[in-house]
Amino acid sequence: MFTKRFQELSEIISQCSYTSFDREISEEQAMQIFHAFLIQIREKDGTVFVVGNGGSAGIASHFAIDLLNALKIPAQTLYDPNTVTCIANDYGYEEVFSRPLDLLLKPNDLLICISSSGKSQNILNSGIVAQSKDIPIITLSGFEPHNPLRSLGNLNFYLPVVDYGLVEMGHFFLLHSVIDTWNCELSSKQPPTSLSHAK
C-alpha cells in the first residue's frame, strides 16, 4: 500500500504544471523565478507571507520556518488564534487573511497562496488584496485545472489530481525542493537573479 501511494505521488509530481501568469513554463524556469523572487525579498528587506487552510496551513507554517531558518529570509503566516477568531467572528472567515494583509503588505513583499482546490475564498481574497497592491503572488493548487487561484499568480504550481492527500504531499515536496535546490545551488554559485519570466 505504501509503495503504491508513493508511486502515485511520484507520478503526480512529475505531471506538475508550471505557469507564469497563464503561460506554460518549464520546471527549471519555475524554480529560477521562485528563487529570484526570494533573492529580491532578501535584498530589498521584504517579507514572504504564506497562507493556507487546514493541512495547507501546516505546509505554509513549515515553509515559513524553512525560509527563516535555512535561507534567512523574513517570512510569516497569519495564524494567531486571537486574530483569526476576531476577524472570523466580526467579518467572516473569508476575510481572516485578507484584512491583515491589507495592512501588512508592503512594497517588495511576496505572497504565497496554498489551496488544494484553488477555490478557498479566504485564500482568493488574499490574492486579490495582493494584486491590488501590485505584490507578486505564487500559488500552489490542485484538483481542477481552471481553478480560480491559478489565475491570480505570477507563478503557479498545479497538481492534476482530485485527492487532498496527494495534493498536500505534492505541495510539501515542491516547497521543500525550493529550499533544497537553493542550498545546492549556493554551494556552487548564486541562484539566478532575473525575474524576466514572471513579468
Coordinates of C-alpha atoms in Angstrom, one line a residue:
M1 CA 0.0 0.0 0.0
F2 CA 2.7 2.5 0.9
T3 CA 4.7 1.7 -2.2
K4 CA 1.6 2.2 -4.4
R5 CA 0.9 5.5 -2.7
F6 CA 4.5 6.6 -3.2
Q7 CA 4.3 5.7 -6.9
E8 CA 1.1 7.8 -7.2
L9 CA 2.7 10.8 -5.5
S10 CA 5.8 10.5 -7.8
E11 CA 3.6 10.3 -10.9
I12 CA 1.6 13.4 -9.8
I13 CA 4.6 15.4 -9.1
S14 CA 6.1 14.5 -12.5
Q15 CA 2.9 15.9 -14.0
C16 CA 3.0 19.2 -12.2
S17 CA 2.1 22.1 -14.4
Y18 CA 4.1 25.4 -14.1
T19 CA 2.8 28.7 -15.4
S20 CA 3.9 32.3 -15.3
F21 CA 0.5 34.1 -15.3
D22 CA -1.2 31.9 -17.9
R23 CA 1.9 30.9 -19.9
E24 CA 3.3 27.4 -19.6
I25 CA 6.9 27.4 -18.5
S26 CA 9.4 24.6 -17.7
E27 CA 10.2 23.2 -14.2
E28 CA 13.6 24.8 -14.4
Q29 CA 12.2 28.2 -15.3
A30 CA 9.7 27.9 -12.4
M31 CA 12.4 27.3 -9.9
Q32 CA 14.5 30.1 -11.3
I33 CA 11.6 32.5 -10.9
F34 CA 10.8 31.3 -7.4
H35 CA 14.5 31.7 -6.4
A36 CA 14.6 35.2 -8.0
F37 CA 11.6 36.3 -6.0
L38 CA 13.3 35.1 -2.8
I39 CA 16.5 36.9 -3.6
Q40 CA 14.6 40.1 -4.3
I41 CA 12.9 39.7 -0.9
R42 CA 16.2 39.3 0.9
E43 CA 18.0 42.1 -1.0
K44 CA 15.1 44.6 -0.5
D45 CA 14.2 43.8 3.1
G46 CA 10.8 42.4 2.1
T47 CA 8.7 39.7 3.8
V48 CA 7.2 36.5 2.5
F49 CA 3.6 35.9 3.7
V50 CA 2.3 32.3 3.3
V51 CA -1.4 31.4 3.7
G52 CA -3.4 28.2 3.6
N53 CA -6.2 26.4 5.4
G54 CA -6.1 23.1 7.3
G55 CA -3.3 20.9 6.0
S56 CA -2.2 23.6 3.7
A57 CA -1.8 25.9 6.8
G58 CA 0.7 23.3 8.2
I59 CA 2.6 23.3 4.9
A60 CA 2.6 27.1 5.0
S61 CA 4.0 27.2 8.5
H62 CA 6.7 24.7 7.7
F63 CA 7.8 26.6 4.6
A64 CA 7.9 29.9 6.5
I65 CA 10.1 28.3 9.2
D66 CA 12.4 26.9 6.5
L67 CA 12.7 30.4 4.9
L68 CA 13.6 31.9 8.2
N69 CA 15.9 29.2 9.5
A70 CA 17.6 27.9 6.3
L71 CA 17.6 30.9 4.0
K72 CA 17.5 33.8 6.5
I73 CA 14.5 35.3 4.6
P74 CA 11.8 37.1 6.7
A75 CA 8.6 35.0 6.5
Q76 CA 5.4 34.8 8.4
T77 CA 2.0 33.2 8.5
L78 CA -1.2 34.7 9.9
Y79 CA -2.4 32.1 12.3
D80 CA -2.5 33.8 15.6
P81 CA -5.7 32.4 17.1
N82 CA -6.8 35.7 18.7
T83 CA -6.6 37.5 15.3
V84 CA -8.2 34.7 13.3
T85 CA -11.1 34.3 15.6
C86 CA -11.6 38.0 16.0
I87 CA -11.8 38.6 12.2
A88 CA -13.8 35.5 11.6
N89 CA -16.3 36.5 14.2
D90 CA -16.6 40.1 13.1
Y91 CA -16.2 39.9 9.3
G92 CA -16.4 36.2 8.3
Y93 CA -13.8 33.5 7.7
E94 CA -13.4 34.7 4.1
E95 CA -11.6 37.8 5.5
V96 CA -9.2 36.2 8.0
F97 CA -6.1 36.6 5.8
S98 CA -7.1 39.5 3.5
R99 CA -7.8 42.0 6.2
P100 CA -4.4 41.6 8.0
L101 CA -2.7 41.5 4.6
D102 CA -4.3 44.8 3.6
L103 CA -2.5 46.4 6.5
L104 CA 0.7 44.4 6.5
L105 CA 1.7 44.0 2.8
K106 CA 4.4 46.5 1.8
P107 CA 6.4 47.0 -1.5
N108 CA 9.0 44.2 -2.0
D109 CA 6.9 41.7 -0.2
L110 CA 5.7 38.3 -1.6
L111 CA 2.5 36.3 -1.1
I112 CA 2.4 32.5 -1.4
C113 CA -1.1 31.0 -1.5
I114 CA -1.6 27.3 -0.9
S115 CA -5.0 25.7 -1.6
S116 CA -5.7 22.1 -2.7
S117 CA -8.8 23.0 -4.6
G118 CA -7.8 26.5 -5.6
K119 CA -11.2 27.7 -4.6
S120 CA -11.0 28.6 -0.9
Q121 CA -12.5 32.1 -0.7
N122 CA -10.2 33.4 2.1
I123 CA -7.2 32.4 0.0
L124 CA -8.6 34.0 -3.1
N125 CA -9.4 37.2 -1.2
S126 CA -5.7 37.3 0.0
G127 CA -4.6 37.1 -3.6
I128 CA -7.0 39.9 -4.6
V129 CA -5.6 42.2 -1.9
A130 CA -2.0 41.4 -3.0
Q131 CA -2.9 42.1 -6.7
S132 CA -4.4 45.5 -5.7
K133 CA -1.1 46.4 -4.1
D134 CA 1.0 45.1 -7.0
I135 CA 2.5 42.4 -4.8
P136 CA 3.7 39.3 -6.6
I137 CA 1.9 36.1 -5.9
I138 CA 3.0 32.4 -6.0
T139 CA 0.2 29.8 -6.0
L140 CA 0.1 26.1 -5.3
S141 CA -3.1 24.3 -6.2
G142 CA -4.7 21.1 -7.4
F143 CA -8.0 19.5 -8.4
E144 CA -9.4 21.3 -11.4
P145 CA -7.0 22.9 -14.0
H146 CA -9.0 26.0 -14.3
N147 CA -9.4 26.7 -10.6
P148 CA -9.6 30.4 -9.8
L149 CA -6.4 30.6 -7.7
R150 CA -4.2 29.8 -10.8
S151 CA -5.4 33.0 -12.5
L152 CA -4.1 35.1 -9.6
G153 CA -0.5 34.1 -9.6
N154 CA 2.7 35.5 -11.2
L155 CA 4.0 31.9 -10.7
N156 CA 1.7 28.9 -10.4
F157 CA 2.3 25.3 -9.4
Y158 CA -0.6 23.0 -10.3
L159 CA -1.0 19.2 -9.5
P160 CA -3.6 17.5 -11.7
V161 CA -5.3 15.2 -9.2
V162 CA -8.5 15.3 -7.1
D163 CA -7.0 13.9 -3.9
Y164 CA -6.3 16.0 -0.8
G165 CA -3.6 13.8 0.4
L166 CA -1.6 13.6 -2.8
V167 CA -2.0 17.4 -3.5
E168 CA -0.9 18.3 0.0
M169 CA 2.1 15.9 -0.1
G170 CA 2.9 17.2 -3.5
H171 CA 2.8 20.8 -2.4
F172 CA 5.0 20.0 0.6
F173 CA 7.5 18.3 -1.7
L174 CA 7.6 21.2 -4.1
L175 CA 8.2 23.8 -1.4
H176 CA 10.9 21.7 0.3
S177 CA 12.5 21.3 -3.1
V178 CA 12.7 25.1 -3.4
I179 CA 14.7 25.2 -0.2
D180 CA 16.9 22.2 -1.1
T181 CA 17.8 23.4 -4.6
W182 CA 18.6 26.8 -3.3
N183 CA 21.1 25.3 -0.8
C184 CA 22.6 23.1 -3.5
E185 CA 23.0 26.0 -6.0
L186 CA 24.5 28.2 -3.3
S187 CA 27.2 25.6 -2.7
S188 CA 28.5 26.2 -6.3
K189 CA 27.0 29.5 -7.4
Q190 CA 24.4 32.1 -6.7
P191 CA 20.8 31.3 -7.9
P192 CA 19.6 33.3 -10.9
T193 CA 18.5 36.9 -10.2
S194 CA 16.3 37.6 -13.3
L195 CA 12.6 37.9 -12.9
S196 CA 12.1 38.3 -16.7
H197 CA 9.9 35.1 -17.0
A198 CA 7.5 36.4 -14.4
K199 CA 6.8 39.8 -15.9

